[in-house]
CSV table of C-alpha atoms and ligand atoms in Angstrom, one decimal:
chain,number,residue,atom,x,y,z
A,88,MET,CA,25.1,-33.4,13.5
A,89,THR,CA,21.4,-34.3,14.4
A,90,PRO,CA,19.1,-35.4,12.1
A,91,GLY,CA,15.7,-34.0,11.5
A,92,PRO,CA,12.7,-35.6,12.0
A,93,GLY,CA,12.1,-38.7,9.9
A,94,PRO,CA,8.7,-40.1,8.3
A,95,SER,CA,7.7,-41.7,11.1
A,96,SER,CA,7.7,-39.4,13.7
A,97,ARG,CA,4.9,-36.9,14.5
A,98,SER,CA,6.0,-33.7,13.5
A,99,GLY,CA,7.3,-35.7,10.2
A,100,ALA,CA,3.8,-36.9,9.7
A,101,GLU,CA,1.9,-33.8,10.1
A,102,ASP,CA,4.1,-31.5,8.1
A,103,TRP,CA,2.8,-34.2,4.8
A,104,SER,CA,-0.4,-34.0,5.9
A,105,ASP,CA,-0.6,-30.9,5.0
A,106,ALA,CA,1.8,-31.0,2.0
A,107,ALA,CA,-0.7,-33.5,1.2
A,108,ARG,CA,-3.9,-31.0,1.9
A,109,ALA,CA,-2.0,-27.8,0.0
A,110,PHE,CA,-1.6,-29.8,-3.3
A,111,GLU,CA,-5.0,-31.0,-3.0
A,112,ALA,CA,-6.4,-27.3,-2.5
A,113,ARG,CA,-3.8,-26.0,-5.5
A,114,HIS,CA,-5.5,-29.1,-7.9
A,115,GLU,CA,-9.6,-29.2,-9.5
A,116,ILE,CA,-10.1,-32.3,-10.8
A,117,ILE,CA,-13.0,-32.5,-13.8
A,118,GLU,CA,-16.3,-33.7,-12.5
A,119,ASN,CA,-18.3,-35.6,-15.5
A,120,PHE,CA,-15.2,-35.0,-18.6
A,121,ARG,CA,-16.9,-35.8,-21.3
A,122,TYR,CA,-15.9,-35.5,-25.2
A,123,PRO,CA,-18.3,-34.0,-27.7
A,124,ASP,CA,-20.5,-37.3,-28.5
A,125,GLY,CA,-19.1,-39.9,-30.9
A,126,ILE,CA,-15.3,-39.4,-29.3
A,127,ARG,CA,-14.0,-42.0,-26.9
A,128,ILE,CA,-10.2,-40.1,-26.8
A,129,ALA,CA,-8.4,-37.5,-27.5
A,130,VAL,CA,-5.0,-38.0,-28.5
A,131,ASN,CA,-2.3,-35.9,-28.7
A,132,PHE,CA,0.3,-35.8,-30.5
A,133,THR,CA,2.9,-33.2,-29.2
A,134,ALA,CA,7.0,-32.8,-30.2
A,135,ASP,CA,9.3,-30.9,-28.5
A,136,PHE,CA,11.5,-29.6,-30.9
A,137,ASP,CA,14.2,-28.9,-28.1
A,138,ALA,CA,16.9,-30.4,-31.2
A,139,MET,CA,19.0,-30.7,-28.0
A,140,LEU,CA,18.9,-27.3,-27.7
A,141,TYR,CA,20.1,-27.6,-23.5
A,142,ARG,CA,23.4,-30.6,-25.0
A,143,ARG,CA,24.2,-27.4,-26.7
A,144,ALA,CA,23.9,-25.1,-23.5
A,145,LEU,CA,26.0,-27.5,-21.7
A,146,ASP,CA,28.9,-27.4,-24.8
A,147,GLU,CA,28.6,-31.3,-24.8
A,148,PRO,CA,31.1,-33.1,-28.0
A,149,PRO,CA,30.0,-32.2,-31.3
A,150,MET,CA,28.8,-35.9,-32.6
A,151,GLN,CA,25.5,-34.7,-29.8
A,152,LYS,CA,25.0,-31.5,-30.8
A,153,ALA,CA,25.1,-32.7,-34.4
A,154,LYS,CA,22.6,-35.7,-33.5
A,155,GLY,CA,20.2,-32.2,-32.7
A,156,GLU,CA,21.0,-30.7,-35.4
A,157,PHE,CA,19.8,-33.4,-37.6
A,158,GLY,CA,16.0,-33.0,-35.9
A,159,GLY,CA,16.1,-29.6,-37.3
A,160,ARG,CA,17.0,-30.1,-40.3
A,161,VAL,CA,15.7,-33.3,-41.6
A,162,GLY,CA,13.5,-35.0,-38.2
A,163,ILE,CA,11.1,-32.5,-38.4
A,164,TRP,CA,10.5,-32.5,-41.6
A,165,ARG,CA,9.2,-36.0,-41.8
A,166,LEU,CA,7.0,-35.1,-38.7
A,167,ILE,CA,5.3,-31.8,-40.1
A,168,GLU,CA,5.3,-34.7,-43.2
A,169,LEU,CA,3.3,-37.6,-41.8
A,170,PHE,CA,1.0,-35.8,-39.5
A,171,ASP,CA,-0.5,-33.9,-43.0
A,172,THR,CA,-0.4,-37.0,-44.7
A,173,HIS,CA,-2.6,-38.6,-41.8
A,174,GLY,CA,-4.5,-35.6,-40.9
A,175,VAL,CA,-2.9,-35.4,-37.4
A,176,LYS,CA,-2.8,-31.8,-36.4
A,177,ALA,CA,-0.3,-31.8,-33.5
A,178,THR,CA,1.5,-29.3,-30.8
A,179,PHE,CA,5.2,-28.7,-31.6
A,180,PHE,CA,5.9,-26.9,-28.5
A,181,THR,CA,9.1,-25.3,-29.0
A,182,PRO,CA,11.6,-23.2,-27.5
A,183,GLY,CA,11.9,-19.9,-28.3
A,184,ARG,CA,16.1,-19.6,-30.0
A,185,ILE,CA,14.0,-22.3,-32.7
A,186,CYS,CA,12.7,-19.1,-34.3
A,187,GLU,CA,15.5,-18.7,-34.9
A,188,LEU,CA,17.6,-21.7,-36.2
A,189,TYR,CA,14.6,-23.2,-37.8
A,190,PRO,CA,12.5,-20.6,-39.3
A,191,GLN,CA,11.5,-22.6,-42.6
A,192,ALA,CA,10.0,-25.5,-40.6
A,193,LEU,CA,8.4,-24.1,-38.3
A,194,ARG,CA,6.0,-21.8,-40.6
A,195,ALA,CA,5.6,-25.3,-42.4
A,196,ALA,CA,4.7,-26.6,-39.2
A,197,ALA,CA,1.9,-23.5,-38.1
A,198,ALA,CA,1.1,-23.3,-42.7
A,199,SER,CA,-0.9,-27.1,-42.1
A,200,GLY,CA,-3.2,-26.0,-39.6
A,201,HIS,CA,-0.8,-27.5,-36.3
A,202,GLU,CA,0.0,-25.7,-33.5
A,203,LEU,CA,2.9,-23.4,-31.9
A,204,ALA,CA,3.6,-24.0,-28.0
A,205,ASP,CA,6.3,-22.6,-25.5
A,206,HIS,CA,8.8,-24.7,-24.4
A,207,MET,CA,11.2,-22.0,-23.0
A,208,TRP,CA,14.1,-19.7,-24.7
A,209,GLU,CA,16.7,-22.1,-24.3
A,210,HIS,CA,15.4,-25.0,-22.9
A,211,LEU,CA,16.1,-23.8,-19.4
A,212,THR,CA,14.6,-22.3,-16.3
A,213,PRO,CA,15.8,-18.6,-14.7
A,214,LYS,CA,15.9,-18.1,-11.2
A,215,GLU,CA,15.5,-14.5,-11.2
A,216,GLU,CA,11.1,-13.1,-12.1
A,217,GLU,CA,13.4,-11.1,-14.6
A,218,LEU,CA,15.0,-13.5,-16.5
A,219,GLN,CA,12.1,-15.9,-16.5
A,220,ARG,CA,9.7,-12.3,-17.5
A,221,ASP,CA,11.6,-12.3,-19.9
A,222,HIS,CA,12.1,-16.0,-21.3
A,223,ILE,CA,8.6,-16.0,-21.4
A,224,ARG,CA,8.1,-13.0,-23.7
A,225,ARG,CA,10.4,-13.0,-25.6
A,226,THR,CA,9.8,-16.8,-26.8
A,227,ALA,CA,5.7,-16.1,-27.0
A,228,ASP,CA,7.0,-13.1,-29.4
A,229,ALA,CA,9.1,-15.2,-31.1
A,230,LEU,CA,6.8,-17.7,-31.6
A,231,THR,CA,3.7,-15.6,-32.7
A,232,ARG,CA,5.8,-13.4,-35.9
A,233,ILE,CA,6.8,-17.2,-37.1
A,234,GLY,CA,2.8,-18.7,-36.6
A,235,GLY,CA,1.1,-14.8,-36.3
A,236,VAL,CA,-0.8,-17.0,-33.2
A,237,ARG,CA,-0.3,-15.4,-29.8
A,238,PRO,CA,0.6,-19.2,-27.7
A,239,ILE,CA,-1.6,-20.0,-25.4
A,240,GLY,CA,0.7,-23.5,-24.4
A,241,THR,CA,3.3,-24.4,-22.8
A,242,ARG,CA,5.8,-27.1,-22.0
A,243,SER,CA,7.7,-25.7,-18.6
A,244,TYR,CA,8.5,-24.8,-15.2
A,245,TYR,CA,7.9,-21.5,-14.8
A,246,GLU,CA,5.7,-19.3,-12.6
A,247,GLN,CA,2.2,-19.4,-13.3
A,248,GLY,CA,1.3,-16.0,-12.4
A,249,PHE,CA,4.4,-15.0,-15.0
A,250,LEU,CA,3.2,-17.5,-17.6
A,251,LYS,CA,-1.1,-16.3,-17.2
A,252,ASP,CA,0.2,-12.5,-17.0
A,253,GLU,CA,1.2,-13.4,-20.7
A,254,GLY,CA,-2.1,-15.2,-21.5
A,255,TYR,CA,-1.1,-18.8,-21.3
A,256,LEU,CA,-4.0,-20.4,-20.4
A,257,TYR,CA,-2.3,-24.4,-20.8
A,258,ASN,CA,0.8,-26.4,-20.0
A,259,SER,CA,1.7,-30.3,-20.7
A,260,ALA,CA,4.8,-31.1,-18.1
A,261,GLU,CA,3.1,-32.9,-15.4
A,262,THR,CA,0.8,-35.3,-14.4
A,263,THR,CA,-1.9,-35.7,-11.4
A,264,SER,CA,-4.2,-37.2,-13.9
A,265,ARG,CA,-5.5,-39.0,-16.3
A,266,LEU,CA,-7.5,-36.4,-17.9
A,267,PRO,CA,-7.0,-32.9,-19.0
A,268,TYR,CA,-7.6,-31.4,-14.9
A,269,TYR,CA,-6.6,-27.5,-13.4
A,270,ALA,CA,-3.6,-26.4,-11.1
A,271,ALA,CA,-2.7,-23.2,-9.0
A,272,ASP,CA,0.1,-21.8,-8.2
A,273,ASP,CA,1.4,-21.7,-4.0
A,274,ARG,CA,-1.4,-19.3,-3.2
A,275,LEU,CA,-4.4,-20.6,-5.1
A,276,GLU,CA,-4.0,-18.6,-7.6
A,277,ASN,CA,-3.1,-17.8,-11.6
A,278,CYS,CA,-5.0,-21.6,-12.9
A,279,LEU,CA,-3.9,-23.4,-15.3
A,280,LEU,CA,-5.1,-26.2,-17.1
A,281,ILE,CA,-2.9,-28.9,-17.3
A,282,LEU,CA,-2.8,-31.2,-20.0
A,283,PRO,CA,-0.8,-34.6,-18.2
A,284,PHE,CA,2.3,-36.5,-20.1
A,285,HIS,CA,4.6,-38.0,-18.8
A,286,PHE,CA,7.8,-39.8,-19.4
A,287,SER,CA,7.0,-43.3,-19.1
A,288,ILE,CA,5.5,-42.6,-23.0
A,289,ASP,CA,8.3,-40.1,-24.5
A,290,ASP,CA,9.9,-41.7,-27.2
A,291,ALA,CA,13.4,-40.0,-25.8
A,292,GLN,CA,13.6,-43.0,-22.7
A,293,PHE,CA,13.0,-45.3,-25.1
A,294,TYR,CA,15.4,-44.6,-28.1
A,295,ASN,CA,18.2,-42.0,-27.9
A,296,PHE,CA,21.8,-43.8,-26.5
A,297,GLY,CA,25.0,-42.0,-25.7
A,298,TRP,CA,23.4,-38.9,-22.3
A,299,PHE,CA,26.2,-36.6,-21.6
A,300,THR,CA,29.4,-38.4,-19.5
A,301,SER,CA,26.7,-41.5,-19.8
A,302,GLU,CA,27.5,-45.7,-19.0
A,303,PRO,CA,27.4,-47.9,-21.4
A,304,GLN,CA,24.8,-50.5,-19.3
A,305,ALA,CA,23.1,-46.7,-19.5
A,306,GLN,CA,22.7,-46.4,-23.4
A,307,ARG,CA,18.8,-47.7,-24.3
A,308,LEU,CA,18.2,-48.2,-27.8
A,309,THR,CA,14.9,-49.6,-28.0
A,310,ASP,CA,13.3,-51.4,-31.6
A,311,PRO,CA,10.5,-49.2,-33.1
A,312,GLU,CA,8.4,-53.2,-32.1
A,313,ARG,CA,8.7,-52.9,-28.6
A,314,ILE,CA,7.6,-48.7,-28.6
A,315,MET,CA,5.1,-49.7,-30.7
A,316,ASP,CA,2.9,-52.4,-28.4
A,317,MET,CA,3.8,-49.9,-25.3
A,318,TRP,CA,2.1,-47.4,-26.7
A,319,TRP,CA,-0.4,-49.4,-28.6
A,320,ASP,CA,-1.3,-50.7,-25.3
A,321,ALA,CA,-1.8,-47.3,-23.7
A,322,PHE,CA,-4.2,-46.5,-25.9
A,323,GLU,CA,-5.8,-48.6,-25.9
A,324,GLN,CA,-6.1,-49.2,-21.8
A,325,GLN,CA,-7.5,-45.0,-22.4
A,326,TYR,CA,-9.5,-45.8,-25.7
A,327,GLU,CA,-11.9,-48.8,-23.5
A,328,LEU,CA,-12.1,-46.0,-20.7
A,329,GLY,CA,-15.1,-45.2,-23.3
A,330,ASN,CA,-13.5,-41.1,-22.5
A,331,GLY,CA,-9.3,-41.8,-22.8
A,332,TYR,CA,-6.6,-38.9,-22.8
A,333,LEU,CA,-3.2,-39.8,-24.5
A,334,ASN,CA,-0.3,-37.4,-24.7
A,335,ILE,CA,3.1,-38.7,-26.5
A,336,CYS,CA,5.9,-36.9,-26.9
A,337,LEU,CA,8.4,-36.9,-29.5
A,338,HIS,CA,11.5,-36.0,-30.5
A,339,PRO,CA,12.2,-34.0,-33.9
A,340,PHE,CA,16.1,-35.5,-33.3
A,341,VAL,CA,14.1,-38.9,-31.6
A,342,SER,CA,11.3,-40.0,-34.2
A,343,GLY,CA,12.3,-38.2,-36.6
A,344,ARG,CA,14.2,-41.1,-37.4
A,345,ALA,CA,13.3,-43.4,-40.7
A,346,LEU,CA,12.0,-46.4,-39.5
A,347,ARG,CA,10.8,-44.7,-36.4
A,348,THR,CA,8.5,-42.3,-38.4
A,349,ARG,CA,7.1,-44.8,-40.3
A,350,LEU,CA,5.6,-47.1,-36.9
A,351,LEU,CA,4.6,-43.3,-36.0
A,352,GLY,CA,2.3,-43.9,-39.4
A,353,GLN,CA,1.3,-47.6,-38.5
A,354,LEU,CA,0.0,-46.3,-34.9
A,355,ILE,CA,-1.6,-43.8,-36.1
A,356,GLU,CA,-3.2,-45.1,-39.4
A,357,ARG,CA,-4.2,-48.5,-36.5
A,358,MET,CA,-6.1,-46.0,-33.6
A,359,LYS,CA,-7.9,-44.5,-36.9
A,360,GLY,CA,-9.4,-48.0,-37.5
A,361,LYS,CA,-11.7,-47.4,-33.8
A,362,GLU,CA,-14.2,-45.3,-34.0
A,363,GLY,CA,-13.9,-42.4,-32.0
A,364,VAL,CA,-10.9,-41.1,-32.4
A,365,TRP,CA,-9.7,-37.6,-32.1
A,366,PHE,CA,-6.1,-35.7,-33.1
A,367,PRO,CA,-6.6,-32.4,-31.7
A,368,THR,CA,-4.3,-29.9,-31.5
A,369,CYS,CA,-2.7,-29.7,-27.8
A,370,ALA,CA,-5.2,-26.0,-27.8
A,371,ALA,CA,-8.3,-27.2,-29.9
A,372,LEU,CA,-8.7,-29.3,-26.7
A,373,ALA,CA,-8.1,-27.0,-24.7
A,374,GLN,CA,-10.5,-24.6,-25.8
A,375,TYR,CA,-13.3,-27.8,-25.6
A,376,VAL,CA,-12.7,-28.4,-22.9
A,377,LEU,CA,-12.1,-24.2,-20.8
A,378,ALA,CA,-15.5,-24.1,-23.0
A,379,ASN,CA,-17.1,-26.5,-21.3
A,380,PHE,CA,-15.6,-27.9,-18.8
A,381,PRO,CA,-14.2,-24.5,-16.6
A,382,PRO,CA,-12.8,-25.0,-12.9
A,383,ARG,CA,-15.4,-24.2,-10.3
A,384,SER,CA,-14.1,-24.2,-7.6
A,385,LEU,CA,-10.3,-22.8,-8.5
A,386,LYS,CA,-10.4,-19.0,-10.2
A,387,PHE,CA,-8.9,-19.7,-13.4
B,414,ZN,ZN1,12.8,-30.1,-24.3
C-alpha cells in the first residue's frame, strides 16, 4: 500500500491552504455587529424536540424509546410552561414526524408565541436529492399546518440550495463564529444566516446516559448545579463583551426532567437580573440581523 501525501508534504499543505481559502470565501463575518440600543446580549433558548426519533429509527431497546416518549408527553409541556412563566420566547427545532406524534404540545408552543422550526423529517439526512427535497417540504408543510406560519429556520445539514428553495433563511447547526454570520454553499450561492450553537453547552452532552451500546464509563449524569455554573459562565463571558450571543440547546426529554427544568428557571431569573438581556426566538433575531446587517459580499 502506498501512503498518500501527509500533512507535511508540499501538495498536502497546498490542499489545506486551498481548503482554508475556499472556507473563508464561503463565510462572511458581520463587521460592527450590534443589537438595538440597550441590548448587550441575545439569548436563544432552543429545544430540539426530536423525542429520540433517531433512536426509534435504529429500533433501540424499549427503555431508550421510553425516554423520548417522556420528552413528548411530559418534558415538552414543562419547557413551554417554564418559558411562558419567565416571558422567554423559545425556538423548538422539530422533526416533521413529531407533528404526527405530539401535535397538542406543538399547538400550545405556537399559541404561546414560540417558534416552530425545522429539525429534519425523521432526524435523518437522505443522500438522494429528491428525497431530501421531499423531507424539507414535508416538514415545512407539517409545521405550517400546526403553527400557522411557514418556518424560516432549521437545524439540519441539508443542501443549502434545497433549503433556500423552500424559503429557509437561517440555520442553527454550526459554529464558525461566536456571533451570527453568513455562509454560502460550495458554489458561493444559496447564502443562509447562521445562528451558531455548540455541543459544548448542549444539555444532552452532560445529562444523558445510556447511549446505545455505551460502556459504563461513557455514562454521563452531571449534577444540575454543575450545568448552572457552566451555562452561567458561558453567559457572563458573552455578556461582558457588550455584544454577546448565546444559543443554549435543550431537549425536552433531557431538560424536561423536573429538577433540570427548575434549574433552568433559576438560570433565566439570574440572567434577567442583568440589564440588556434579550430573549428572542431565533426567527426574531434572524429578522433583526437580516434587516440591519445584510451580507455585503455574499449574495443572499
Ligand atoms: Zn436532534
